[in-house]
mmCIF file of C-alpha atoms in Angstrom:
data_model
loop_
_atom_site.group_PDB
_atom_site.id
_atom_site.type_symbol
_atom_site.label_atom_id
_atom_site.label_comp_id
_atom_site.label_asym_id
_atom_site.label_seq_id
_atom_site.Cartn_x
_atom_site.Cartn_y
_atom_site.Cartn_z
ATOM 1 C CA UNK A 26 -65.549 14.841 7.456
ATOM 2 C CA UNK A 27 -65.554 11.476 9.232
ATOM 3 C CA UNK A 28 -62.396 9.351 9.155
ATOM 4 C CA UNK A 29 -62.180 5.657 10.013
ATOM 5 C CA UNK A 30 -58.832 4.838 11.629
ATOM 6 C CA UNK A 31 -57.952 1.142 11.854
ATOM 7 C CA UNK A 32 -55.483 0.309 14.609
ATOM 8 C CA UNK A 33 -56.261 3.750 16.016
ATOM 9 C CA UNK A 34 -55.151 2.944 19.567
ATOM 10 C CA UNK A 35 -51.708 1.733 18.444
ATOM 11 C CA UNK A 36 -48.493 3.736 18.405
ATOM 12 C CA UNK A 37 -48.833 5.611 15.112
ATOM 13 C CA UNK A 38 -52.622 5.374 14.969
ATOM 14 C CA UNK A 39 -53.180 7.053 18.338
ATOM 15 C CA UNK A 40 -50.916 9.995 17.472
ATOM 16 C CA UNK A 41 -52.742 10.397 14.166
ATOM 17 C CA UNK A 42 -56.131 10.318 15.903
ATOM 18 C CA UNK A 43 -54.910 13.192 18.097
ATOM 19 C CA UNK A 44 -53.914 15.224 15.037
ATOM 20 C CA UNK A 45 -57.226 14.471 13.285
ATOM 21 C CA UNK A 46 -59.318 15.503 16.294
ATOM 22 C CA UNK A 47 -57.300 18.662 16.823
ATOM 23 C CA UNK A 48 -57.789 19.544 13.146
ATOM 24 C CA UNK A 49 -61.564 19.258 13.452
ATOM 25 C CA UNK A 50 -62.239 15.844 11.903
ATOM 26 C CA UNK A 51 -64.738 13.347 13.319
ATOM 27 C CA UNK A 52 -63.014 10.033 14.033
ATOM 28 C CA UNK A 53 -64.121 6.412 14.242
ATOM 29 C CA UNK A 54 -61.551 3.924 15.559
ATOM 30 C CA UNK A 55 -61.472 0.147 15.156
ATOM 31 C CA UNK A 56 -58.825 -1.747 17.125
ATOM 32 C CA UNK A 57 -58.707 -5.326 18.416
ATOM 33 C CA UNK A 58 -56.298 -4.364 21.250
ATOM 34 C CA UNK A 59 -53.787 -7.023 20.186
ATOM 35 C CA UNK A 60 -50.989 -4.460 20.532
ATOM 36 C CA UNK A 61 -52.703 -1.589 22.361
ATOM 37 C CA UNK A 62 -55.021 -0.963 25.316
ATOM 38 C CA UNK A 63 -58.310 0.694 26.189
ATOM 39 C CA UNK A 64 -56.582 3.260 28.420
ATOM 40 C CA UNK A 65 -55.360 5.020 25.259
ATOM 41 C CA UNK A 66 -58.929 6.252 24.702
ATOM 42 C CA UNK A 67 -58.774 8.289 27.923
ATOM 43 C CA UNK A 68 -55.295 9.547 27.035
ATOM 44 C CA UNK A 69 -56.438 10.807 23.627
ATOM 45 C CA UNK A 70 -59.445 12.486 25.239
ATOM 46 C CA UNK A 71 -57.218 14.188 27.831
ATOM 47 C CA UNK A 72 -54.892 15.541 25.140
ATOM 48 C CA UNK A 73 -57.596 16.775 22.761
ATOM 49 C CA UNK A 74 -60.629 17.382 24.979
ATOM 50 C CA UNK A 75 -62.633 15.566 22.284
ATOM 51 C CA UNK A 76 -64.429 12.259 21.982
ATOM 52 C CA UNK A 77 -64.591 9.698 19.167
ATOM 53 C CA UNK A 78 -66.399 6.467 18.323
ATOM 54 C CA UNK A 79 -64.607 3.227 19.187
ATOM 55 C CA UNK A 80 -65.190 -0.383 18.111
ATOM 56 C CA UNK A 81 -63.199 -3.212 19.709
ATOM 57 C CA UNK A 82 -63.163 -5.457 16.661
ATOM 58 C CA UNK A 83 -60.821 -7.210 14.239
ATOM 59 C CA UNK A 84 -60.491 -5.509 10.827
ATOM 60 C CA UNK A 85 -60.500 -9.000 9.277
ATOM 61 C CA UNK A 86 -64.120 -9.385 10.450
ATOM 62 C CA UNK A 87 -66.448 -8.437 7.570
ATOM 63 C CA UNK A 88 -69.489 -8.262 9.865
ATOM 64 C CA UNK A 89 -67.751 -5.785 12.170
ATOM 65 C CA UNK A 90 -66.760 -3.620 9.208
ATOM 66 C CA UNK A 91 -70.305 -3.735 7.808
ATOM 67 C CA UNK A 92 -71.641 -2.529 11.169
ATOM 68 C CA UNK A 93 -69.228 0.428 11.201
ATOM 69 C CA UNK A 94 -69.909 1.489 7.606
ATOM 70 C CA UNK A 95 -73.663 1.124 8.150
ATOM 71 C CA UNK A 96 -73.635 3.227 11.309
ATOM 72 C CA UNK A 97 -71.317 5.974 9.984
ATOM 73 C CA UNK A 98 -70.905 7.806 6.683
ATOM 74 C CA UNK A 99 -67.151 7.344 6.345
ATOM 75 C CA UNK A 100 -65.362 9.855 4.069
ATOM 76 C CA UNK A 101 -61.874 8.311 4.231
ATOM 77 C CA UNK A 102 -60.001 5.420 5.826
ATOM 78 C CA UNK A 103 -56.547 5.466 7.411
ATOM 79 C CA UNK A 104 -55.334 1.882 7.654
ATOM 80 C CA UNK A 105 -52.784 1.276 10.426
ATOM 81 C CA UNK A 106 -54.003 -2.125 11.641
ATOM 82 C CA UNK A 107 -51.517 -4.879 10.946
ATOM 83 C CA UNK A 108 -48.656 -6.861 12.404
ATOM 84 C CA UNK A 109 -45.388 -4.977 12.078
ATOM 85 C CA UNK A 110 -42.332 -6.748 13.527
ATOM 86 C CA UNK A 111 -39.673 -7.867 11.039
ATOM 87 C CA UNK A 112 -38.191 -10.627 13.200
ATOM 88 C CA UNK A 113 -41.568 -12.028 14.200
ATOM 89 C CA UNK A 114 -42.675 -12.081 10.561
ATOM 90 C CA UNK A 115 -39.722 -14.317 9.701
ATOM 91 C CA UNK A 116 -40.794 -16.745 12.449
ATOM 92 C CA UNK A 117 -44.553 -16.502 11.784
ATOM 93 C CA UNK A 118 -45.040 -15.778 8.070
ATOM 94 C CA UNK A 119 -48.520 -17.336 7.774
ATOM 95 C CA UNK A 120 -49.808 -15.161 10.618
ATOM 96 C CA UNK A 121 -48.463 -12.032 8.891
ATOM 97 C CA UNK A 122 -49.777 -12.850 5.415
ATOM 98 C CA UNK A 123 -53.187 -13.842 6.726
ATOM 99 C CA UNK A 124 -53.710 -10.837 9.008
ATOM 100 C CA UNK A 125 -52.188 -8.060 6.924
ATOM 101 C CA UNK A 126 -53.652 -9.106 3.562
ATOM 102 C CA UNK A 127 -57.109 -10.203 4.686
ATOM 103 C CA UNK A 128 -57.683 -7.091 6.797
ATOM 104 C CA UNK A 129 -56.877 -4.848 3.833
ATOM 105 C CA UNK A 130 -58.968 -6.838 1.348
ATOM 106 C CA UNK A 131 -61.989 -6.815 3.643
ATOM 107 C CA UNK A 132 -61.574 -3.111 4.363
ATOM 108 C CA UNK A 133 -61.434 -2.201 0.670
ATOM 109 C CA UNK A 134 -64.412 -4.452 -0.089
ATOM 110 C CA UNK A 135 -66.575 -2.632 2.465
ATOM 111 C CA UNK A 136 -65.309 0.790 1.384
ATOM 112 C CA UNK A 137 -66.399 0.174 -2.206
ATOM 113 C CA UNK A 138 -69.756 -1.230 -1.116
ATOM 114 C CA UNK A 139 -70.390 1.976 0.844
ATOM 115 C CA UNK A 140 -69.008 4.464 -1.731
ATOM 116 C CA UNK A 141 -65.967 5.440 0.328
ATOM 117 C CA UNK A 142 -63.116 6.213 -2.070
ATOM 118 C CA UNK A 143 -60.244 7.749 -0.059
ATOM 119 C CA UNK A 144 -57.681 5.353 1.386
ATOM 120 C CA UNK A 145 -54.515 6.299 3.305
ATOM 121 C CA UNK A 146 -52.270 3.245 3.616
ATOM 122 C CA UNK A 147 -49.599 2.687 6.237
ATOM 123 C CA UNK A 148 -46.838 1.195 4.096
ATOM 124 C CA UNK A 149 -43.141 0.877 4.861
ATOM 125 C CA UNK A 150 -39.666 1.496 3.523
ATOM 126 C CA UNK A 151 -39.234 -2.288 3.709
ATOM 127 C CA UNK A 152 -40.934 -2.468 0.275
ATOM 128 C CA UNK A 153 -37.620 -1.276 -1.208
ATOM 129 C CA UNK A 154 -35.818 -4.356 0.129
ATOM 130 C CA UNK A 155 -32.056 -3.863 0.127
ATOM 131 C CA UNK A 156 -32.181 -0.470 -1.633
ATOM 132 C CA UNK A 157 -30.515 0.024 -4.995
ATOM 133 C CA UNK A 158 -29.402 3.536 -4.008
ATOM 134 C CA UNK A 159 -29.329 5.898 -1.043
ATOM 135 C CA UNK A 160 -31.132 8.069 -0.226
ATOM 136 C CA UNK A 161 -34.209 6.188 -1.379
ATOM 137 C CA UNK A 162 -36.618 7.935 -3.747
ATOM 138 C CA UNK A 163 -40.147 6.796 -4.561
ATOM 139 C CA UNK A 164 -39.106 5.662 -8.024
ATOM 140 C CA UNK A 165 -36.578 3.162 -6.639
ATOM 141 C CA UNK A 166 -37.271 -0.489 -7.421
ATOM 142 C CA UNK A 167 -39.703 -2.178 -5.036
ATOM 143 C CA UNK A 168 -40.445 -5.823 -4.407
ATOM 144 C CA UNK A 169 -37.061 -7.238 -3.452
ATOM 145 C CA UNK A 170 -38.273 -7.518 0.116
ATOM 146 C CA UNK A 171 -36.117 -9.292 2.682
ATOM 147 C CA UNK A 172 -38.793 -10.415 5.175
ATOM 148 C CA UNK A 173 -42.484 -11.408 5.204
ATOM 149 C CA UNK A 174 -43.561 -8.170 6.922
ATOM 150 C CA UNK A 175 -42.102 -6.129 4.067
ATOM 151 C CA UNK A 176 -43.582 -8.516 1.525
ATOM 152 C CA UNK A 177 -47.081 -8.015 2.953
ATOM 153 C CA UNK A 178 -46.665 -4.249 2.511
ATOM 154 C CA UNK A 179 -45.441 -4.713 -1.066
ATOM 155 C CA UNK A 180 -48.308 -7.090 -1.874
ATOM 156 C CA UNK A 181 -50.860 -4.694 -0.421
ATOM 157 C CA UNK A 182 -49.441 -1.858 -2.531
ATOM 158 C CA UNK A 183 -49.969 -4.035 -5.611
ATOM 159 C CA UNK A 184 -53.507 -4.917 -4.495
ATOM 160 C CA UNK A 185 -54.391 -1.243 -3.942
ATOM 161 C CA UNK A 186 -53.052 -0.349 -7.379
ATOM 162 C CA UNK A 187 -55.234 -3.027 -8.968
ATOM 163 C CA UNK A 188 -58.299 -1.830 -7.031
ATOM 164 C CA UNK A 189 -57.648 1.724 -8.227
ATOM 165 C CA UNK A 190 -57.322 0.593 -11.850
ATOM 166 C CA UNK A 191 -60.671 -1.218 -11.589
ATOM 167 C CA UNK A 192 -62.257 1.690 -9.678
ATOM 168 C CA UNK A 193 -60.600 4.979 -10.799
ATOM 169 C CA UNK A 194 -62.446 7.026 -8.138
ATOM 170 C CA UNK A 195 -60.708 4.924 -5.460
ATOM 171 C CA UNK A 196 -57.885 7.274 -4.455
ATOM 172 C CA UNK A 197 -54.942 5.807 -2.561
ATOM 173 C CA UNK A 198 -52.163 7.571 -0.667
ATOM 174 C CA UNK A 199 -49.362 5.065 -0.025
ATOM 175 C CA UNK A 200 -47.154 6.385 2.781
ATOM 176 C CA UNK A 201 -43.846 4.546 3.047
ATOM 177 C CA UNK A 202 -42.645 5.084 6.605
ATOM 178 C CA UNK A 203 -39.087 4.880 7.671
ATOM 179 C CA UNK A 204 -38.556 4.346 11.449
ATOM 180 C CA UNK A 205 -41.081 6.081 13.722
ATOM 181 C CA UNK A 206 -39.941 6.763 17.293
ATOM 182 C CA UNK A 207 -40.651 9.397 19.968
ATOM 183 C CA UNK A 208 -43.932 10.080 21.751
ATOM 184 C CA UNK A 209 -46.457 12.840 22.297
ATOM 185 C CA UNK A 210 -44.968 15.698 24.339
ATOM 186 C CA UNK A 211 -47.636 15.152 27.032
ATOM 187 C CA UNK A 212 -46.152 11.737 27.790
ATOM 188 C CA UNK A 213 -49.679 10.287 27.689
ATOM 189 C CA UNK A 214 -49.285 8.253 24.487
ATOM 190 C CA UNK A 215 -46.226 6.567 22.997
ATOM 191 C CA UNK A 216 -44.924 3.196 21.923
ATOM 192 C CA UNK A 217 -45.971 0.583 24.457
ATOM 193 C CA UNK A 218 -45.905 -2.869 22.848
ATOM 194 C CA UNK A 219 -47.480 -5.787 24.665
ATOM 195 C CA UNK A 220 -44.772 -8.192 25.848
ATOM 196 C CA UNK A 221 -41.082 -7.927 24.936
ATOM 197 C CA UNK A 222 -40.502 -5.105 22.418
ATOM 198 C CA UNK A 223 -39.638 -6.055 18.845
ATOM 199 C CA UNK A 224 -38.457 -2.585 17.839
ATOM 200 C CA UNK A 225 -35.308 -0.744 18.898
ATOM 201 C CA UNK A 226 -36.573 2.375 20.644
ATOM 202 C CA UNK A 227 -39.003 0.734 23.080
ATOM 203 C CA UNK A 228 -36.178 -1.635 24.000
ATOM 204 C CA UNK A 229 -33.721 1.222 24.651
ATOM 205 C CA UNK A 230 -36.118 3.091 26.941
ATOM 206 C CA UNK A 231 -36.963 -0.037 28.902
ATOM 207 C CA UNK A 232 -33.293 -0.805 29.465
ATOM 208 C CA UNK A 233 -32.700 2.821 30.514
ATOM 209 C CA UNK A 234 -35.612 2.676 32.961
ATOM 210 C CA UNK A 235 -34.458 -0.637 34.457
ATOM 211 C CA UNK A 236 -37.381 -2.705 33.143
ATOM 212 C CA UNK A 237 -35.007 -4.725 30.967
ATOM 213 C CA UNK A 238 -31.430 -5.612 31.803
ATOM 214 C CA UNK A 239 -29.480 -5.049 28.597
ATOM 215 C CA UNK A 240 -30.004 -4.002 24.981
ATOM 216 C CA UNK A 241 -29.170 -6.532 22.274
ATOM 217 C CA UNK A 242 -27.705 -4.935 19.137
ATOM 218 C CA UNK A 243 -28.153 -7.247 16.170
ATOM 219 C CA UNK A 244 -24.815 -7.251 14.362
ATOM 220 C CA UNK A 245 -21.842 -4.865 14.253
ATOM 221 C CA UNK A 246 -20.329 -6.057 10.974
ATOM 222 C CA UNK A 247 -22.572 -4.263 8.468
ATOM 223 C CA UNK A 248 -21.018 -2.031 5.819
ATOM 224 C CA UNK A 249 -21.758 1.133 7.798
ATOM 225 C CA UNK A 250 -19.514 3.667 9.614
ATOM 226 C CA UNK A 251 -19.638 1.809 12.953
ATOM 227 C CA UNK A 252 -20.838 -1.606 11.738
ATOM 228 C CA UNK A 253 -24.366 -1.294 13.149
ATOM 229 C CA UNK A 254 -27.472 -0.847 11.031
ATOM 230 C CA UNK A 255 -28.307 2.653 9.786
ATOM 231 C CA UNK A 256 -31.927 3.845 9.652
ATOM 232 C CA UNK A 257 -33.923 7.012 9.090
ATOM 233 C CA UNK A 258 -35.699 7.758 12.390
ATOM 234 C CA UNK A 259 -38.738 10.042 12.319
ATOM 235 C CA UNK A 260 -40.700 11.521 15.222
ATOM 236 C CA UNK A 261 -44.137 9.910 15.403
ATOM 237 C CA UNK A 262 -45.839 13.329 15.655
ATOM 238 C CA UNK A 263 -44.185 14.412 12.390
ATOM 239 C CA UNK A 264 -45.386 11.154 10.860
ATOM 240 C CA UNK A 265 -48.936 11.700 12.113
ATOM 241 C CA UNK A 266 -48.999 15.197 10.608
ATOM 242 C CA UNK A 267 -47.917 13.661 7.300
ATOM 243 C CA UNK A 268 -51.137 11.647 7.268
ATOM 244 C CA UNK A 269 -53.226 14.797 7.514
ATOM 245 C CA UNK A 270 -51.339 16.327 4.587
ATOM 246 C CA UNK A 271 -51.961 13.133 2.591
ATOM 247 C CA UNK A 272 -55.645 13.152 3.569
ATOM 248 C CA UNK A 273 -56.124 16.673 2.261
ATOM 249 C CA UNK A 274 -54.530 15.697 -1.067
ATOM 250 C CA UNK A 275 -56.737 12.580 -1.276
ATOM 251 C CA UNK A 276 -59.866 14.719 -1.027
ATOM 252 C CA UNK A 277 -58.613 16.943 -3.870
ATOM 253 C CA UNK A 278 -57.237 14.242 -6.201
ATOM 254 C CA UNK A 279 -57.937 11.008 -8.004
ATOM 255 C CA UNK A 280 -55.205 8.422 -8.443
ATOM 256 C CA UNK A 281 -52.675 6.402 -6.499
ATOM 257 C CA UNK A 282 -49.765 8.317 -4.969
ATOM 258 C CA UNK A 283 -46.571 7.164 -3.231
ATOM 259 C CA UNK A 284 -44.622 9.142 -0.615
ATOM 260 C CA UNK A 285 -41.608 8.509 1.591
ATOM 261 C CA UNK A 286 -42.075 9.847 5.113
ATOM 262 C CA UNK A 287 -38.660 10.219 6.722
ATOM 263 C CA UNK A 288 -36.135 12.898 7.678
ATOM 264 C CA UNK A 289 -33.548 12.120 5.009
ATOM 265 C CA UNK A 290 -30.833 11.458 7.609
ATOM 266 C CA UNK A 291 -29.517 8.043 8.590
ATOM 267 C CA UNK A 292 -28.354 7.198 12.126
ATOM 268 C CA UNK A 293 -26.766 3.957 13.295
ATOM 269 C CA UNK A 294 -27.983 1.924 16.253
ATOM 270 C CA UNK A 295 -24.951 3.075 18.250
ATOM 271 C CA UNK A 296 -25.648 6.703 17.262
ATOM 272 C CA UNK A 297 -29.103 6.268 18.731
ATOM 273 C CA UNK A 298 -27.822 4.723 21.975
ATOM 274 C CA UNK A 299 -25.170 7.432 22.489
ATOM 275 C CA UNK A 300 -27.609 10.242 21.721
ATOM 276 C CA UNK A 301 -30.192 8.783 24.094
ATOM 277 C CA UNK A 302 -27.586 8.611 26.880
ATOM 278 C CA UNK A 303 -26.470 12.207 26.250
ATOM 279 C CA UNK A 304 -29.957 13.765 26.051
ATOM 280 C CA UNK A 305 -31.393 11.913 29.047
ATOM 281 C CA UNK A 306 -28.311 11.585 31.263
ATOM 282 C CA UNK A 307 -28.627 7.802 31.643
ATOM 283 C CA UNK A 308 -26.624 4.732 30.666
ATOM 284 C CA UNK A 309 -27.915 2.068 28.287
ATOM 285 C CA UNK A 310 -25.887 -1.125 28.667
ATOM 286 C CA UNK A 311 -25.775 -3.164 25.475
ATOM 287 C CA UNK A 312 -24.283 -6.304 23.985
ATOM 288 C CA UNK A 313 -23.616 -7.263 20.371
ATOM 289 C CA UNK A 314 -25.434 -10.374 19.177
ATOM 290 C CA UNK A 315 -25.846 -12.092 15.804
ATOM 291 C CA UNK A 316 -27.570 -10.322 12.961
ATOM 292 C CA UNK A 317 -31.342 -10.614 12.874
ATOM 293 C CA UNK A 318 -32.900 -12.400 9.872
ATOM 294 C CA UNK A 319 -34.400 -10.002 7.359
ATOM 295 C CA UNK A 320 -32.387 -6.910 8.359
ATOM 296 C CA UNK A 321 -30.381 -4.790 5.901
ATOM 297 C CA UNK A 322 -27.369 -2.508 6.422
ATOM 298 C CA UNK A 323 -28.715 0.971 5.586
ATOM 299 C CA UNK A 324 -32.041 2.579 4.775
ATOM 300 C CA UNK A 325 -32.833 6.301 4.675
ATOM 301 C CA UNK A 326 -35.188 8.460 2.669
ATOM 302 C CA UNK A 327 -35.217 11.225 0.173
ATOM 303 C CA UNK A 328 -38.433 12.886 1.473
ATOM 304 C CA UNK A 329 -38.423 15.793 -1.009
ATOM 305 C CA UNK A 330 -41.443 14.545 -2.997
ATOM 306 C CA UNK A 331 -43.659 14.736 0.106
ATOM 307 C CA UNK A 332 -42.503 18.326 0.620
ATOM 308 C CA UNK A 333 -43.152 19.302 -3.004
ATOM 309 C CA UNK A 334 -46.562 17.657 -3.348
ATOM 310 C CA UNK A 335 -47.958 17.530 0.195
ATOM 311 C CA UNK A 336 -46.217 20.508 1.785
ATOM 312 C CA UNK A 337 -44.942 18.156 4.499
ATOM 313 C CA UNK A 338 -41.538 17.798 6.101
ATOM 314 C CA UNK A 339 -40.211 16.533 9.419
ATOM 315 C CA UNK A 340 -39.552 19.210 12.047
ATOM 316 C CA UNK A 341 -38.306 17.259 15.069
ATOM 317 C CA UNK A 342 -34.656 16.235 15.404
ATOM 318 C CA UNK A 343 -33.043 13.254 17.096
ATOM 319 C CA UNK A 344 -32.750 15.034 20.478
ATOM 320 C CA UNK A 345 -36.522 15.560 20.652
ATOM 321 C CA UNK A 346 -37.131 11.954 19.644
ATOM 322 C CA UNK A 347 -34.872 10.709 22.456
ATOM 323 C CA UNK A 348 -36.301 13.111 25.046
ATOM 324 C CA UNK A 349 -39.956 12.380 24.257
ATOM 325 C CA UNK A 350 -39.402 8.600 24.159
ATOM 326 C CA UNK A 351 -37.880 8.614 27.646
ATOM 327 C CA UNK A 352 -40.393 11.105 29.036
ATOM 328 C CA UNK A 353 -43.167 8.754 27.973
ATOM 329 C CA UNK A 354 -41.738 5.689 29.721
ATOM 330 C CA UNK A 355 -40.968 7.657 32.896
ATOM 331 C CA UNK A 356 -44.528 8.945 32.964
ATOM 332 C CA UNK A 357 -45.819 5.380 32.676
ATOM 333 C CA UNK A 358 -43.807 4.472 35.767
ATOM 334 C CA UNK A 359 -45.146 7.494 37.650
ATOM 335 C CA UNK A 360 -48.718 6.474 36.879
ATOM 336 C CA UNK A 361 -48.325 2.873 38.010
#
């Protein structure tokens, strides 16, 4: 089986490529390196001892996609490529709508032209907006999104549903992530955004390592136990394994399926900072600043449907997430 992984050198994509290779799949990666780097190829090869095909191209480019589908018989696509920062999406909505929607439309167009009918989509808990209940189940209302990033994910879910209705063989696994953090235990791959981090965990580790001076916590007046935002954090390796479970179901099913991938436990920003300090024996200085546009108070999953139907559940706890995140950044410093 040959799997095309878009954004396969990024944070979640690279960990999923590792799991795919170790499970015996052939892998083709397309990545434009806008938020990744070529060195990840060597890292994946060191971890797995296996090679894969790589194209440095933009998924929005129809000609690049045609080349890939013509050169490879693709059995399924895992679509990670896309812009993903909530705050940036509020500032740059056109960029987010154009990139995230066009890349998906072009990908699906080429899949159908080449009789590829299995699509694993990297969606997000942001599609639930400010959730109507906690924990969040897959049948909760979607569409009341609070930022353009979340709206692109919601719109793509609608697009994929319409494509499936028009083409019933086109099977879609919509995976609604909560908050992926952590890194591979080898320390070779992890979250390494280009420029200043937009997400919490890369910011924490860079403050702890001295790269950045202080952590900004966006708001401490939310309706939560300590006033800071509560999220469901999931180890990226657990998340990657969830994609393989979804892939196996896609090969055995026809339809469109929705799954929450989270742990089912919510932690506040301050919980995360304190746990990181305890596990790694370091201090993380922080300051409270104004709320960030588009953020909500609390968001955590009911992941029981994924366990029932995919046989998947998260195994790593918060301590492992904190340890692996810091191990990764320390290893980057060692290798400089």
